[in-house]
CSV table of C-alpha atoms in Angstrom, one decimal:
chain,number,residue,atom,x,y,z
A,1,UNK,CA,-109.7,-24.1,23.5
A,2,UNK,CA,-112.2,-25.3,20.9
A,3,UNK,CA,-115.7,-25.1,19.4
A,4,UNK,CA,-116.4,-21.6,20.8
A,5,UNK,CA,-119.2,-19.5,19.3
A,6,UNK,CA,-116.9,-16.4,19.2
A,7,UNK,CA,-113.1,-16.0,19.6
A,8,UNK,CA,-111.1,-18.7,21.3
A,9,UNK,CA,-108.8,-16.3,23.3
A,10,UNK,CA,-109.3,-12.5,23.6
A,11,UNK,CA,-106.6,-10.1,25.0
A,12,UNK,CA,-107.8,-6.5,25.1
A,13,UNK,CA,-107.8,-3.3,27.1
A,14,UNK,CA,-104.0,-3.4,27.7
A,15,UNK,CA,-104.1,-6.9,28.9
A,16,UNK,CA,-101.0,-9.1,28.8
A,17,UNK,CA,-100.4,-12.7,29.6
A,18,UNK,CA,-98.3,-15.6,28.4
A,19,UNK,CA,-99.9,-18.4,26.4
A,20,UNK,CA,-97.8,-21.5,25.7
A,21,UNK,CA,-98.6,-24.8,24.0
A,22,UNK,CA,-102.3,-24.3,23.7
A,23,UNK,CA,-104.4,-26.1,21.2
A,24,UNK,CA,-106.9,-23.7,19.7
A,25,UNK,CA,-109.3,-25.1,17.1
A,26,UNK,CA,-112.7,-25.0,15.4
A,27,UNK,CA,-113.8,-21.7,17.0
A,28,UNK,CA,-116.4,-19.6,15.1
A,29,UNK,CA,-114.4,-16.3,15.6
A,30,UNK,CA,-110.6,-15.8,15.5
A,31,UNK,CA,-108.6,-18.4,17.4
A,32,UNK,CA,-106.7,-15.5,19.2
A,33,UNK,CA,-108.0,-11.9,19.1
A,34,UNK,CA,-105.8,-9.0,20.3
A,35,UNK,CA,-107.1,-5.4,20.4
A,36,UNK,CA,-107.1,-2.1,22.3
A,37,UNK,CA,-103.5,-2.2,23.7
A,38,UNK,CA,-103.5,-6.0,24.4
A,39,UNK,CA,-99.9,-7.3,24.3
A,40,UNK,CA,-99.7,-11.1,24.9
A,41,UNK,CA,-96.8,-13.5,24.4
A,42,UNK,CA,-98.1,-16.5,22.4
A,43,UNK,CA,-95.7,-19.4,21.7
A,44,UNK,CA,-95.7,-23.0,20.8
A,45,UNK,CA,-99.5,-23.1,20.2
A,46,UNK,CA,-101.5,-25.0,17.6
A,47,UNK,CA,-104.2,-22.7,16.1
A,48,UNK,CA,-106.1,-24.5,13.4
A,49,UNK,CA,-109.4,-25.3,11.6
A,50,UNK,CA,-111.0,-22.1,12.6
A,51,UNK,CA,-114.0,-20.6,10.9
A,52,UNK,CA,-112.5,-17.1,10.8
A,53,UNK,CA,-108.8,-15.9,11.3
A,54,UNK,CA,-106.3,-17.9,13.2
A,55,UNK,CA,-105.0,-14.6,14.8
A,56,UNK,CA,-106.6,-11.2,14.5
A,57,UNK,CA,-104.7,-8.2,15.8
A,58,UNK,CA,-106.5,-4.9,15.4
A,59,UNK,CA,-107.4,-1.5,17.0
A,60,UNK,CA,-104.0,-0.9,18.6
A,61,UNK,CA,-103.3,-4.5,19.6
A,62,UNK,CA,-99.7,-5.7,19.8
A,63,UNK,CA,-98.2,-9.0,20.9
A,64,UNK,CA,-95.5,-11.5,20.2
A,65,UNK,CA,-96.3,-14.7,18.4
A,66,UNK,CA,-93.5,-17.2,18.1
A,67,UNK,CA,-93.1,-20.8,17.0
A,68,UNK,CA,-96.8,-21.4,16.6
A,69,UNK,CA,-98.5,-23.6,14.0
A,70,UNK,CA,-101.4,-22.0,12.1
A,71,UNK,CA,-103.2,-24.1,9.6
A,72,UNK,CA,-106.5,-24.5,7.7
A,73,UNK,CA,-108.4,-21.4,8.8
A,74,UNK,CA,-111.4,-20.4,6.6
A,75,UNK,CA,-109.9,-16.9,6.5
A,76,UNK,CA,-106.2,-15.9,6.9
A,77,UNK,CA,-103.9,-17.4,9.5
A,78,UNK,CA,-103.0,-13.9,10.7
A,79,UNK,CA,-104.8,-10.6,10.0
A,80,UNK,CA,-103.5,-7.3,11.1
A,81,UNK,CA,-105.5,-4.0,10.7
A,82,UNK,CA,-106.5,-0.7,12.2
A,83,UNK,CA,-103.2,0.1,14.0
A,84,UNK,CA,-102.4,-3.5,15.0
A,85,UNK,CA,-98.6,-3.9,15.4
A,86,UNK,CA,-97.6,-7.5,16.4
A,87,UNK,CA,-94.4,-9.4,15.9
A,88,UNK,CA,-94.8,-12.8,14.2
A,89,UNK,CA,-91.6,-14.9,14.3
A,90,UNK,CA,-90.7,-18.5,13.3
A,91,UNK,CA,-94.3,-19.6,12.8
A,92,UNK,CA,-95.5,-22.4,10.5
A,93,UNK,CA,-98.3,-21.0,8.4
A,94,UNK,CA,-100.0,-23.3,5.8
A,95,UNK,CA,-103.2,-24.3,4.0
A,96,UNK,CA,-105.5,-21.3,4.9
A,97,UNK,CA,-108.5,-20.8,2.6
A,98,UNK,CA,-107.5,-17.2,2.2
A,99,UNK,CA,-104.1,-15.6,2.8
A,100,UNK,CA,-101.3,-16.7,5.0
A,101,UNK,CA,-100.9,-13.2,6.5
A,102,UNK,CA,-103.3,-10.4,5.6
A,103,UNK,CA,-102.3,-6.8,6.6
A,104,UNK,CA,-104.5,-3.9,5.7
A,105,UNK,CA,-106.2,-0.7,6.7
A,106,UNK,CA,-103.3,1.0,8.6
A,107,UNK,CA,-102.0,-2.3,10.0
A,108,UNK,CA,-98.3,-2.5,10.8
A,109,UNK,CA,-96.4,-5.5,12.2
A,110,UNK,CA,-93.2,-7.4,11.6
A,111,UNK,CA,-93.0,-10.9,10.0
A,112,UNK,CA,-89.7,-12.5,10.7
A,113,UNK,CA,-88.4,-16.0,9.8
A,114,UNK,CA,-91.8,-17.6,9.2
A,115,UNK,CA,-92.5,-20.4,6.8
A,116,UNK,CA,-95.6,-19.6,4.8
A,117,UNK,CA,-96.8,-22.1,2.2
A,118,UNK,CA,-99.7,-23.7,0.3
A,119,UNK,CA,-102.2,-21.0,1.2
A,120,UNK,CA,-105.0,-20.4,-1.3
A,121,UNK,CA,-104.6,-16.6,-1.5
A,122,UNK,CA,-101.3,-14.8,-1.2
A,123,UNK,CA,-98.6,-15.9,1.2
A,124,UNK,CA,-98.5,-12.3,2.5
A,125,UNK,CA,-101.2,-9.9,1.3
A,126,UNK,CA,-100.7,-6.1,2.1
A,127,UNK,CA,-103.3,-3.5,1.3
A,128,UNK,CA,-104.6,0.0,2.1
A,129,UNK,CA,-101.9,1.9,4.0
A,130,UNK,CA,-100.4,-1.0,5.8
A,131,UNK,CA,-96.7,-0.6,6.7
A,132,UNK,CA,-95.5,-4.2,7.4
A,133,UNK,CA,-91.9,-5.4,7.6
A,134,UNK,CA,-91.6,-8.8,5.9
A,135,UNK,CA,-88.1,-10.1,6.5
A,136,UNK,CA,-86.2,-13.4,6.2
A,137,UNK,CA,-89.3,-15.5,5.6
A,138,UNK,CA,-89.6,-18.6,3.4
A,139,UNK,CA,-92.7,-18.2,1.3
A,140,UNK,CA,-93.5,-20.9,-1.2
A,141,UNK,CA,-96.0,-23.0,-3.2
A,142,UNK,CA,-98.9,-20.5,-2.7
A,143,UNK,CA,-102.0,-20.6,-5.0
A,144,UNK,CA,-101.8,-16.8,-5.3
A,145,UNK,CA,-98.8,-14.4,-5.1
A,146,UNK,CA,-96.0,-14.9,-2.7
A,147,UNK,CA,-96.1,-11.3,-1.5
A,148,UNK,CA,-98.8,-9.0,-2.8
A,149,UNK,CA,-98.8,-5.2,-2.2
A,150,UNK,CA,-101.9,-3.4,-3.4
A,151,UNK,CA,-104.0,-0.2,-3.1
A,152,UNK,CA,-101.5,2.1,-1.3
A,153,UNK,CA,-99.7,-0.6,0.7
A,154,UNK,CA,-96.3,0.3,2.1
A,155,UNK,CA,-93.6,-1.4,4.0
A,156,UNK,CA,-90.5,-3.5,3.2
A,157,UNK,CA,-90.0,-6.9,1.8
A,158,UNK,CA,-86.4,-7.9,2.7
A,159,UNK,CA,-84.2,-11.0,2.5
A,160,UNK,CA,-87.0,-13.4,1.9
A,161,UNK,CA,-86.9,-16.6,-0.1
A,162,UNK,CA,-90.0,-16.5,-2.3
A,163,UNK,CA,-90.5,-19.4,-4.8
A,164,UNK,CA,-92.8,-21.6,-6.7
A,165,UNK,CA,-96.0,-19.6,-6.3
A,166,UNK,CA,-98.9,-19.8,-8.9
A,167,UNK,CA,-99.2,-16.1,-9.0
A,168,UNK,CA,-96.4,-13.6,-9.3
A,169,UNK,CA,-93.8,-14.2,-6.6
A,170,UNK,CA,-93.9,-10.5,-5.8
A,171,UNK,CA,-96.9,-8.4,-7.0
A,172,UNK,CA,-97.1,-4.6,-6.6
A,173,UNK,CA,-100.2,-2.7,-7.8
A,174,UNK,CA,-101.3,0.9,-7.1
A,175,UNK,CA,-98.7,1.3,-4.3
A,176,UNK,CA,-95.9,3.9,-4.1
A,177,UNK,CA,-94.0,3.1,-0.9
A,178,UNK,CA,-92.9,-0.5,-1.2
A,179,UNK,CA,-89.3,-1.5,-0.9
A,180,UNK,CA,-88.2,-5.0,-2.1
A,181,UNK,CA,-84.5,-5.7,-1.4
A,182,UNK,CA,-82.3,-8.7,-1.0
A,183,UNK,CA,-84.9,-11.3,-1.8
A,184,UNK,CA,-84.4,-14.6,-3.8
A,185,UNK,CA,-87.4,-14.7,-6.2
A,186,UNK,CA,-87.4,-17.9,-8.1
A,187,UNK,CA,-89.3,-20.6,-10.1
A,188,UNK,CA,-92.7,-19.0,-10.1
A,189,UNK,CA,-95.5,-20.1,-12.5
A,190,UNK,CA,-95.9,-16.4,-13.6
A,191,UNK,CA,-93.6,-13.5,-13.2
A,192,UNK,CA,-90.9,-13.2,-10.6
A,193,UNK,CA,-91.8,-9.6,-9.9
A,194,UNK,CA,-94.8,-7.8,-11.4
A,195,UNK,CA,-95.1,-4.0,-10.9
A,196,UNK,CA,-98.2,-2.4,-12.4
A,197,UNK,CA,-100.9,0.4,-12.3
A,198,UNK,CA,-98.8,3.4,-11.5
A,199,UNK,CA,-96.7,1.8,-8.7
A,200,UNK,CA,-93.4,3.5,-7.7
A,201,UNK,CA,-91.7,0.6,-5.9
A,202,UNK,CA,-88.0,0.2,-5.2
A,203,UNK,CA,-86.7,-3.1,-6.4
A,204,UNK,CA,-83.0,-3.6,-5.4
A,205,UNK,CA,-80.4,-6.2,-5.0
A,206,UNK,CA,-82.7,-9.2,-5.5
A,207,UNK,CA,-81.8,-12.5,-7.2
A,208,UNK,CA,-84.7,-13.2,-9.6
A,209,UNK,CA,-84.3,-16.5,-11.4
A,210,UNK,CA,-86.0,-19.4,-13.1
A,211,UNK,CA,-89.5,-17.9,-13.4
A,212,UNK,CA,-91.9,-19.2,-16.1
A,213,UNK,CA,-92.8,-15.7,-17.4
A,214,UNK,CA,-90.9,-12.4,-17.2
A,215,UNK,CA,-88.3,-12.2,-14.4
A,216,UNK,CA,-89.5,-8.6,-13.9
A,217,UNK,CA,-92.7,-7.2,-15.6
A,218,UNK,CA,-93.4,-3.5,-15.5
A,219,UNK,CA,-96.7,-2.4,-17.1
A,220,UNK,CA,-99.7,0.0,-17.0
A,221,UNK,CA,-97.9,3.2,-16.0
A,222,UNK,CA,-95.8,1.7,-13.3
A,223,UNK,CA,-92.5,3.6,-12.7
A,224,UNK,CA,-90.3,1.6,-10.3
A,225,UNK,CA,-86.6,1.8,-9.6
A,226,UNK,CA,-84.8,-1.4,-10.4
A,227,UNK,CA,-81.2,-1.3,-9.2
A,228,UNK,CA,-78.5,-3.9,-8.5
A,229,UNK,CA,-80.7,-7.0,-9.3
A,230,UNK,CA,-79.6,-10.3,-10.8
A,231,UNK,CA,-82.3,-11.3,-13.3
A,232,UNK,CA,-81.3,-14.7,-14.7
A,233,UNK,CA,-82.1,-18.0,-16.3
A,234,UNK,CA,-85.8,-17.3,-16.8
A,235,UNK,CA,-88.0,-19.4,-19.1
A,236,UNK,CA,-89.1,-16.2,-20.9
A,237,UNK,CA,-88.0,-12.5,-20.9
A,238,UNK,CA,-85.6,-11.1,-18.3
A,239,UNK,CA,-87.1,-7.6,-18.0
A,240,UNK,CA,-90.3,-6.7,-19.8
A,241,UNK,CA,-91.7,-3.2,-20.0
A,242,UNK,CA,-95.1,-2.9,-21.7
A,243,UNK,CA,-98.4,-1.0,-21.8
A,244,UNK,CA,-96.9,2.4,-21.0
A,245,UNK,CA,-94.7,1.1,-18.2
A,246,UNK,CA,-91.6,3.1,-17.4
A,247,UNK,CA,-88.9,2.5,-14.8
A,248,UNK,CA,-85.4,3.6,-14.0
A,249,UNK,CA,-83.2,0.5,-14.4
A,250,UNK,CA,-79.5,0.6,-13.5
A,251,UNK,CA,-76.7,-1.7,-12.5
A,252,UNK,CA,-78.6,-4.9,-13.0
A,253,UNK,CA,-77.1,-8.1,-14.4
A,254,UNK,CA,-79.5,-9.7,-16.8
A,255,UNK,CA,-78.4,-13.0,-18.3
A,256,UNK,CA,-79.3,-16.5,-19.5
A,257,UNK,CA,-82.9,-15.8,-20.2
A,258,UNK,CA,-84.8,-17.9,-22.9
A,259,UNK,CA,-86.4,-14.8,-24.5
A,260,UNK,CA,-84.9,-11.3,-24.9
A,261,UNK,CA,-83.0,-10.1,-21.9
A,262,UNK,CA,-84.9,-6.8,-22.1
A,263,UNK,CA,-88.2,-6.4,-24.1
A,264,UNK,CA,-89.9,-3.0,-24.4
A,265,UNK,CA,-93.2,-2.8,-26.3
A,266,UNK,CA,-96.6,-1.1,-26.6
A,267,UNK,CA,-95.7,2.4,-25.3
A,268,UNK,CA,-93.2,1.2,-22.8
A,269,UNK,CA,-90.6,3.9,-22.0
A,270,UNK,CA,-88.0,3.0,-19.5
A,271,UNK,CA,-84.5,4.4,-18.9
A,272,UNK,CA,-81.7,1.7,-18.7
A,273,UNK,CA,-78.3,2.8,-17.6
A,274,UNK,CA,-75.2,0.8,-16.7
A,275,UNK,CA,-76.7,-2.7,-16.9
A,276,UNK,CA,-75.1,-5.8,-18.2
A,277,UNK,CA,-77.4,-7.8,-20.6
A,278,UNK,CA,-75.7,-10.9,-21.7
A,279,UNK,CA,-75.7,-14.6,-22.8
A,280,UNK,CA,-79.4,-14.8,-23.5
A,281,UNK,CA,-80.9,-17.3,-25.9
A,282,UNK,CA,-82.6,-14.5,-27.9
A,283,UNK,CA,-82.0,-10.8,-28.4
A,284,UNK,CA,-80.2,-8.8,-25.8
A,285,UNK,CA,-82.7,-5.8,-26.2
A,286,UNK,CA,-85.8,-6.0,-28.3
A,287,UNK,CA,-87.8,-2.7,-28.7
A,288,UNK,CA,-91.0,-2.8,-30.8
A,289,UNK,CA,-94.6,-1.8,-31.4
A,290,UNK,CA,-94.7,1.9,-30.6
A,291,UNK,CA,-92.3,1.6,-27.7
A,292,UNK,CA,-89.5,4.1,-26.7
A,293,UNK,CA,-86.9,4.0,-24.1
A,294,UNK,CA,-83.4,5.4,-23.4
A,295,UNK,CA,-80.4,3.0,-23.2
A,296,UNK,CA,-77.2,4.5,-21.9
A,297,UNK,CA,-73.8,2.8,-21.1
A,298,UNK,CA,-75.1,-0.7,-21.0
A,299,UNK,CA,-73.0,-3.8,-21.9
A,300,UNK,CA,-75.0,-6.0,-24.3
A,301,UNK,CA,-72.9,-9.1,-25.1
A,302,UNK,CA,-72.9,-12.7,-26.1
A,303,UNK,CA,-76.6,-13.1,-27.0
A,304,UNK,CA,-77.8,-15.8,-29.4
A,305,UNK,CA,-79.7,-13.3,-31.6
A,306,UNK,CA,-79.2,-9.6,-32.3
A,307,UNK,CA,-77.7,-7.6,-29.5
A,308,UNK,CA,-80.2,-4.8,-30.2
A,309,UNK,CA,-83.3,-5.3,-32.3
A,310,UNK,CA,-85.8,-2.5,-33.1
A,311,UNK,CA,-88.9,-3.0,-35.1
A,312,UNK,CA,-92.3,-1.4,-35.8
A,313,UNK,CA,-92.3,2.3,-35.1
A,314,UNK,CA,-90.1,2.6,-32.0
A,315,UNK,CA,-88.6,6.0,-30.9
A,316,UNK,CA,-85.8,4.7,-28.7
A,317,UNK,CA,-82.4,6.2,-28.1
A,318,UNK,CA,-79.2,4.1,-27.6
A,319,UNK,CA,-76.1,6.0,-26.4
A,320,UNK,CA,-72.6,4.9,-25.5
A,321,UNK,CA,-73.5,1.2,-25.2
A,322,UNK,CA,-71.1,-1.7,-25.8
A,323,UNK,CA,-72.8,-4.1,-28.1
A,324,UNK,CA,-70.5,-7.0,-28.7
A,325,UNK,CA,-69.7,-10.7,-29.2
A,326,UNK,CA,-73.2,-11.7,-30.3
A,327,UNK,CA,-73.9,-14.8,-32.4
A,328,UNK,CA,-75.9,-12.7,-35.0
A,329,UNK,CA,-76.1,-9.0,-35.7
A,330,UNK,CA,-75.0,-6.3,-33.3
A,331,UNK,CA,-77.8,-3.9,-34.1
A,332,UNK,CA,-80.8,-5.0,-36.3
A,333,UNK,CA,-83.5,-2.5,-37.4
A,334,UNK,CA,-86.3,-3.7,-39.6
A,335,UNK,CA,-90.0,-3.3,-40.5
A,336,UNK,CA,-90.2,0.4,-39.7
A,337,UNK,CA,-88.1,0.3,-36.6
A,338,UNK,CA,-86.8,3.8,-35.8
A,339,UNK,CA,-84.1,4.6,-33.2
A,340,UNK,CA,-81.2,6.9,-32.6
A,341,UNK,CA,-77.8,5.4,-32.1
A,342,UNK,CA,-75.0,7.7,-30.7
A,343,UNK,CA,-71.6,6.8,-29.6
A,344,UNK,CA,-72.1,3.1,-29.3
A,345,UNK,CA,-69.2,0.6,-29.6
A,346,UNK,CA,-70.4,-2.3,-31.8
A,347,UNK,CA,-67.9,-5.0,-32.4
A,348,UNK,CA,-67.1,-8.7,-32.5
A,349,UNK,CA,-70.6,-9.9,-33.6
A,350,UNK,CA,-70.8,-12.9,-35.9
A,351,UNK,CA,-73.4,-11.3,-38.1
A,352,UNK,CA,-73.2,-7.7,-39.4
A,353,UNK,CA,-72.4,-5.2,-36.7
A,354,UNK,CA,-75.2,-3.0,-38.0
A,355,UNK,CA,-78.0,-4.2,-40.3
């Protein structure tokens, strides 16, 4: 099915059908278009080199798409919008000129066990009230973000392996109903997870490791929940909260990062409770430049520099933390750093426990 002046295959008006082992290429419209109750079963097809989307599901379309190869479309391999609700499973999705999968404008859908890589936009781009389930996919080597959730996107991002993307591996902007859980988020060129512009995402039980910039970056009034994550072995900061970012951060294990385990700056104001912040190559916690924050019952241990450092007009509160076994000071306040310390246990540090 090739060289058409419109779509290659159209399934609409509650049509069904089984499409197996087709070669669909170089059509001017979508390779496969599903709408108005269409519900096909499409498997084992090669859909490539189109001048629009590989698959477009919209206006109440559904369908099952399994073990297809989708490559080198001018737009996205798969686009879901306006009530489309397909299932994409075990597809090979690579080298689109836009996104691997683009879900927007009240699109739904389930993405399960696909491999999505080397696309020029995001691996999965979610926008404007979409509620997509992104589960158990391998998303890697994208030119943009691995998974991007923007402009009131919703849905869940669960148990995926997301790595080596040029943008943030997971990016959440202006979205309040995104749940990211159980993912491995690693070796990105930018942040592992970036939550910004007022977003209220739930980030839980992820393994975030080896990213070039912050493991998790919270900024510009974002207020996510971070719970039960491992944030480790990054080439920069473990958790960075800046530019009036907030966040409720609990029960995370933050260790082995090259810069501070936790950095709060420029009006950042998170609450950290019950975390372990350990064995970093710099400070355990560094609060500076008009930042605040409340730190309660954390274990801050074995860091190469000060366990806690406050500098330049902070108003943070540290209460009932265990600050111990550091290679320099336990608590270091300097250059106008202001903080309240109440009921902390500071011991076993090689430098002064408090300086």
